Coordinates of C-alpha atoms in Angstrom, one line a residue:
M1 CA -23.5 220.0 90.5
I2 CA -22.3 218.1 87.6
W3 CA -25.6 218.7 85.9
H4 CA -24.9 222.6 85.8
Y5 CA -21.6 221.7 84.0
L6 CA -23.4 219.4 81.4
I7 CA -25.9 222.0 80.7
R8 CA -23.2 224.8 80.2
R9 CA -21.7 222.3 77.8
L10 CA -24.8 221.8 75.9
F11 CA -25.4 225.5 75.8
L12 CA -21.7 226.0 74.4
L13 CA -22.3 223.1 71.8
S14 CA -25.6 225.0 70.8
F15 CA -24.0 228.2 70.2
V16 CA -21.0 226.7 68.2
F17 CA -23.6 224.8 66.1
F18 CA -25.3 228.1 65.4
A19 CA -22.2 229.9 64.4
L20 CA -21.2 226.8 62.3
T21 CA -24.5 226.9 60.4
C22 CA -24.2 230.7 60.1
F23 CA -20.8 230.5 58.5
A24 CA -21.8 227.5 56.2
F25 CA -24.9 229.8 55.1
S26 CA -22.7 232.7 54.3
L27 CA -20.5 230.6 52.2
G28 CA -23.5 230.2 49.6
H29 CA -23.4 234.1 49.2
L30 CA -19.8 234.5 49.5
F31 CA -18.8 232.0 47.0
P32 CA -18.5 233.3 43.4
G33 CA -21.7 232.9 40.9
D34 CA -25.3 232.6 41.8
P35 CA -26.4 232.0 45.3
L36 CA -29.1 229.7 44.0
V37 CA -26.5 227.4 42.2
N38 CA -24.2 227.4 45.2
F39 CA -27.1 226.2 47.5
S40 CA -28.9 224.0 45.2
G41 CA -26.1 222.7 43.0
I42 CA -28.4 222.9 39.9
S43 CA -26.5 224.9 37.4
Q44 CA -28.8 225.5 34.9
P45 CA -32.6 225.4 36.1
D46 CA -35.3 225.8 33.4
D47 CA -37.8 228.5 33.5
E48 CA -40.3 226.2 35.3
L49 CA -37.8 225.0 38.1
L50 CA -36.4 228.5 38.6
P51 CA -39.3 230.2 40.4
V52 CA -39.8 226.9 42.5
L53 CA -36.2 227.0 43.6
V54 CA -36.4 230.7 44.4
Q55 CA -39.4 230.1 46.6
Q56 CA -38.0 227.2 48.0
Y57 CA -34.6 228.9 49.2
R58 CA -36.2 232.0 50.1
L59 CA -34.0 233.9 47.9
D60 CA -36.6 237.0 47.5
D61 CA -36.7 237.3 51.3
G62 CA -34.3 238.6 53.9
Y63 CA -31.1 237.0 55.0
L64 CA -32.9 235.8 58.3
Q65 CA -35.6 234.0 56.3
Q66 CA -33.2 232.5 54.0
Y67 CA -31.0 231.3 57.2
I68 CA -34.1 229.8 58.6
A69 CA -34.9 227.8 55.3
F70 CA -31.5 226.7 55.2
L71 CA -31.6 225.2 58.8
Q72 CA -34.7 223.4 57.7
R73 CA -33.1 221.8 54.8
I74 CA -30.1 220.8 56.8
L75 CA -32.1 219.0 59.3
Q76 CA -34.3 217.5 56.4
G77 CA -31.2 216.0 54.8
D78 CA -31.5 218.2 51.9
W79 CA -28.0 219.4 51.3
G80 CA -28.0 220.2 47.8
L81 CA -26.6 218.5 44.7
S82 CA -22.8 218.0 43.8
L83 CA -22.1 220.3 40.9
A84 CA -19.7 217.6 39.7
S85 CA -21.8 214.4 39.7
Q86 CA -25.2 215.9 40.4
Q87 CA -25.6 213.5 43.4
P88 CA -27.0 214.6 46.5
V89 CA -24.1 216.2 48.5
L90 CA -25.4 214.3 51.9
F91 CA -25.4 210.9 49.8
E92 CA -21.6 211.4 48.7
L93 CA -20.8 212.4 52.2
T94 CA -22.3 209.2 53.6
Q95 CA -20.0 207.3 51.1
V96 CA -16.9 209.0 51.7
F97 CA -17.2 209.6 55.5
P98 CA -16.7 206.2 57.0
A99 CA -13.3 205.9 55.1
T100 CA -11.9 208.9 56.7
L101 CA -13.2 208.0 60.2
E102 CA -11.8 204.5 59.7
L103 CA -8.2 205.8 59.0
V104 CA -8.4 208.2 61.7
A105 CA -9.7 205.7 64.3
Y106 CA -7.0 203.2 63.5
A107 CA -4.1 206.2 63.6
L108 CA -5.5 207.2 66.7
L109 CA -5.3 203.8 68.0
I110 CA -1.7 203.5 67.2
S111 CA -0.9 206.6 68.5
F112 CA -2.3 205.6 71.9
V113 CA -0.8 202.0 71.8
L114 CA 2.8 203.3 71.1
G115 CA 2.8 206.9 72.5
V116 CA 1.4 206.0 76.1
P117 CA 4.0 203.2 76.9
L118 CA 7.0 204.9 75.4
G119 CA 6.0 208.1 77.2
L120 CA 5.7 206.3 80.6
L121 CA 9.2 204.6 79.9
A122 CA 10.7 208.0 79.0
A123 CA 9.3 209.6 82.3
I124 CA 10.5 206.4 84.4
K125 CA 13.9 206.5 82.6
A126 CA 14.3 210.2 82.4
S127 CA 17.9 210.2 83.3
H128 CA 18.7 206.9 81.6
W129 CA 19.9 206.8 78.0
S130 CA 16.6 205.0 76.8
G131 CA 14.6 207.9 78.0
R132 CA 16.7 210.4 76.1
V133 CA 16.6 208.3 72.9
I134 CA 12.8 208.1 73.2
S135 CA 12.3 212.0 73.8
T136 CA 14.7 212.5 70.9
I137 CA 12.8 210.3 68.6
A138 CA 9.6 212.2 69.7
L139 CA 11.2 215.7 68.9
L140 CA 12.4 214.3 65.5
G141 CA 8.9 212.9 64.6
Y142 CA 7.1 216.0 65.9
S143 CA 9.2 217.9 63.3
L144 CA 8.8 215.8 60.2
P145 CA 6.4 217.2 57.5
I146 CA 3.7 214.5 56.9
F147 CA 3.8 214.9 53.2
W148 CA 7.4 214.3 52.9
W149 CA 7.2 211.3 55.6
A150 CA 4.4 209.8 53.5
L151 CA 6.2 209.9 50.3
L152 CA 9.5 208.5 52.1
M153 CA 7.5 205.6 53.5
I154 CA 5.9 204.7 49.9
M155 CA 9.4 204.8 48.4
L156 CA 10.9 202.5 51.0
F157 CA 8.1 200.0 52.0
S158 CA 5.7 200.2 48.7
I159 CA 8.3 200.8 45.8
G160 CA 11.4 199.4 47.4
L161 CA 10.3 196.5 49.5
G162 CA 7.0 195.8 47.9
W163 CA 5.5 195.2 51.3
F164 CA 2.4 197.3 51.2
P165 CA 0.4 198.9 48.2
T166 CA 0.7 202.5 47.3
S167 CA -3.1 203.4 47.3
G168 CA -6.7 202.4 47.7
R169 CA -8.5 200.7 50.7
I170 CA -8.5 197.3 48.9
S171 CA -7.5 195.4 45.8
V172 CA -10.0 195.4 43.1
L173 CA -9.9 191.6 43.0
Y174 CA -12.2 191.7 46.0
E175 CA -15.7 192.8 45.7
I176 CA -17.1 193.6 49.2
P177 CA -20.7 195.0 49.5
S178 CA -20.9 198.1 51.7
V179 CA -23.0 197.4 54.9
T180 CA -21.4 199.7 57.4
G181 CA -19.1 201.8 55.2
F182 CA -16.0 200.5 57.4
M183 CA -14.0 198.2 55.3
L184 CA -12.8 195.6 57.9
P185 CA -16.3 195.2 59.4
D186 CA -17.7 195.0 55.9
I187 CA -15.3 192.2 54.9
L188 CA -16.3 190.3 58.1
L189 CA -19.9 190.6 57.4
S190 CA -19.8 190.1 53.9
G191 CA -19.9 186.0 54.1
Q192 CA -17.6 185.8 50.7
T193 CA -15.4 182.6 50.6
Y194 CA -12.3 184.9 50.2
W195 CA -13.0 187.2 53.1
Q196 CA -9.7 186.1 54.8
A197 CA -7.6 187.1 51.8
A198 CA -9.7 190.2 51.6
F199 CA -9.2 191.1 55.2
Q200 CA -5.3 190.7 54.8
D201 CA -5.4 192.8 51.6
A202 CA -7.4 195.5 53.5
I203 CA -5.0 195.3 56.6
R204 CA -1.9 195.8 54.0
H205 CA -3.8 198.8 52.2
L206 CA -4.6 200.4 55.7
W207 CA -1.3 199.9 57.8
L208 CA 0.9 202.5 55.7
P209 CA -1.5 205.5 55.6
A210 CA -2.4 204.7 59.3
F211 CA 1.1 204.6 60.3
V212 CA 2.0 207.7 58.6
L213 CA -1.1 209.6 59.9
A214 CA -0.3 208.4 63.5
T215 CA 3.4 209.7 63.6
Y216 CA 2.6 213.4 64.6
P217 CA 0.0 212.4 67.3
T218 CA 2.3 209.5 68.6
T219 CA 5.1 212.1 69.2
V220 CA 2.8 214.3 70.9
M221 CA 1.6 211.7 73.0
I222 CA 4.9 210.5 74.0
R223 CA 5.9 214.1 75.4
F224 CA 2.4 214.7 76.9
T225 CA 2.4 211.2 78.7
R226 CA 6.0 212.0 79.8
D227 CA 5.4 215.4 80.9
A228 CA 2.1 214.3 82.9
M229 CA 3.9 211.3 84.5
L230 CA 6.7 213.5 85.7
N231 CA 4.3 215.9 87.3
V232 CA 2.3 213.2 89.0
W233 CA 5.8 211.5 90.3
Q234 CA 6.5 214.7 92.1
Q235 CA 3.1 214.8 94.0
S236 CA 3.0 214.2 97.8
Y237 CA 0.6 211.2 97.9
I238 CA 3.1 209.5 95.6
K239 CA 6.0 210.0 98.1
T240 CA 3.6 209.0 100.9
A241 CA 2.8 205.8 99.0
R242 CA 6.6 205.1 98.6
A243 CA 7.1 205.8 102.2
K244 CA 4.7 203.4 103.3
G245 CA 6.7 200.6 101.7
L246 CA 5.0 200.1 98.3
S247 CA 7.0 199.0 95.6
R248 CA 8.1 201.4 92.6
S249 CA 5.7 199.3 90.2
Q250 CA 2.8 199.5 92.8
V251 CA 3.1 203.2 93.1
L252 CA 3.3 203.6 89.3
Y253 CA 0.5 201.3 88.4
R254 CA -2.0 202.0 91.4
H255 CA -1.4 205.7 92.0
G256 CA 0.8 207.2 88.9
L257 CA -0.7 205.8 86.1
R258 CA -4.2 206.6 86.8
N259 CA -3.8 210.0 87.7
A260 CA -1.2 210.6 84.7
M261 CA -3.7 209.3 82.4
L262 CA -6.4 211.9 83.0
P263 CA -5.0 214.7 81.2
V264 CA -3.8 212.2 78.6
M265 CA -7.3 211.2 77.8
R266 CA -8.2 214.8 77.2
Q267 CA -5.2 215.0 74.8
L268 CA -7.0 212.4 72.8
G269 CA -9.9 214.8 71.7
L270 CA -7.3 217.4 70.5
Q271 CA -5.3 214.8 68.7
F272 CA -8.4 213.6 66.9
S273 CA -8.9 217.3 65.6
T274 CA -5.3 217.2 64.2
L275 CA -5.6 213.7 62.7
V276 CA -8.8 214.9 60.8
T277 CA -6.8 218.0 59.3
L278 CA -3.8 215.7 58.8
A279 CA -6.0 213.1 57.1
M280 CA -6.8 215.4 54.1
I281 CA -3.0 215.2 53.1
S282 CA -2.7 211.5 53.7
E283 CA -5.8 210.7 51.7
L284 CA -4.5 212.8 48.8
I285 CA -0.9 211.1 48.8
F286 CA -2.2 207.6 49.3
S287 CA -5.6 207.9 47.1
W288 CA -7.5 207.0 50.0
P289 CA -11.4 207.6 49.2
G290 CA -12.4 209.5 52.4
I291 CA -13.8 213.0 53.0
G292 CA -10.5 214.7 52.6
L293 CA -9.8 213.4 49.3
W294 CA -13.3 214.2 48.3
L295 CA -13.2 217.8 49.6
L296 CA -9.9 218.5 47.9
D297 CA -11.4 217.4 44.7
S298 CA -14.4 219.6 45.1
I299 CA -12.2 222.7 45.7
S300 CA -10.3 222.0 42.6
Q301 CA -13.5 221.7 40.7
R302 CA -15.1 224.5 42.3
N303 CA -18.0 222.2 43.7
Y304 CA -19.4 224.8 46.1
P305 CA -22.2 222.8 47.5
A306 CA -19.9 220.2 48.4
I307 CA -17.4 222.4 50.0
Q308 CA -20.3 223.6 52.0
G309 CA -21.4 220.3 53.3
G310 CA -17.9 218.9 53.7
L311 CA -16.7 221.8 55.9
L312 CA -19.9 221.6 58.0
V313 CA -19.4 218.0 58.6
I314 CA -15.7 218.1 59.4
S315 CA -16.3 221.1 61.8
S316 CA -19.2 219.6 63.5
L317 CA -17.4 216.3 64.0
V318 CA -14.1 218.2 65.4
I319 CA -16.1 220.0 68.0
L320 CA -18.2 217.2 69.0
V321 CA -15.2 215.2 69.9
N322 CA -13.7 218.1 71.7
I323 CA -16.6 218.6 73.8
L324 CA -17.1 214.9 74.6
M325 CA -13.5 214.2 75.6
D326 CA -13.8 217.5 77.9
V327 CA -16.8 216.2 79.5
L328 CA -15.3 212.7 80.3
H329 CA -12.3 214.1 81.4
T330 CA -14.5 216.4 84.0
L331 CA -16.6 213.4 85.1
F332 CA -13.7 211.0 85.8
N333 CA -11.6 213.9 87.2
P334 CA -12.6 215.0 90.8
L335 CA -10.4 218.0 90.6
A336 CA -11.8 219.0 87.3
R337 CA -15.3 218.7 88.5
K338 CA -14.5 220.9 91.4
Q339 CA -13.2 223.5 89.3
A340 CA -16.3 223.1 86.8
N341 CA -18.9 223.6 89.8
G342 CA -16.7 226.6 91.3

C-alpha cells in the first residue's frame, strides 16, 4: 500500500529532523565561548538577567533537559539574537530567505527549460553532429568552476557590454515595500506608478546570477535527460509502438517523453540541493542579499547563533525538497510504487 510507503517516509523525515536538531544543539557547546552566549546571542548579560537565562536555557541541568528546552524554543520561534545586530535570528532569516529561494527557483526553472529540450535533442540526434555538440557543451559546462564563470560573465555582460548590473536585487531608485519577500511579486503587488520600470530593473538584476547559478544543473539535466531518453528508447514497448505504425514523433511524445521524465523529476530534487549550495557562492559574488551571503557574513563575524539557525534552515529545506521529490516520483511511477511496496 502507498500509505505504508508514506508512513515510512514520514518516519524517516522525523528521524532526520531529530538528527538535525541534535547537531544544531551540539553546535552551541562546540563553538568557542560560553554556551549561554552561543544559544542566546546576548554577549554580556547583567547580574539580574544571567540567572534568568540560565534557568530558561536549563544550563544547570543535563544535556537531555537542555536539548528539550532547545526544541521548545525552536518551536516557539525563539532562535536567539544575532551577535552582530542584536536582532532575532528568526527575523533575519525571514528577511533573507525569500531572496535565496527566488534565485534558486528561477535558476531551477532555467535549467529545466533549457536542459530537458537539449537533452531530448541530444538523445534523438545521438549520432548526428548536433547531438555531439550538445553533449560536448554539457561536459564543458559541468567542468566550469562557478566562481570563475560568474566573474567572467560579470566582466563580459556587466562591465564590458553594460547589459546587466553587477550586484543587488533592484536599483536604489525604486522603493518596493516587502509583502511576500519575493521581489517580482512584490513589485506587482506594490501598486507603484513606476512598477513597470522597477519590474524590468529587477529582471536585469536577476538574470545574470540566475543564469550563472543555472549553468551547472542545466548541464546535469542535459546529460541525465539524454541518458534517460536513450534508455527508454531501447525498451520493448517503444519498439512495439513503432512496429504498430506510429510515427517517430508520436512514439516520442506519447510513450518516450512521459516515461523519460519520471527519473528527471526525481533529479530536480537533487539539483535543488546543489543549487542551494552553489547559491552561497553566487550570492557572495553578485552581492545578492540572500541567506548564503548572510550566513557567510555570520561566519566571518563569528556570529554563532546566526550560523546555528542558518544551517538548521538550509539543511531542513534540502531534506524536505528531496523527500518530497522522492514521494512524487513514487506516486507517479508504477514501478517505483511496486518496489516501495515490496
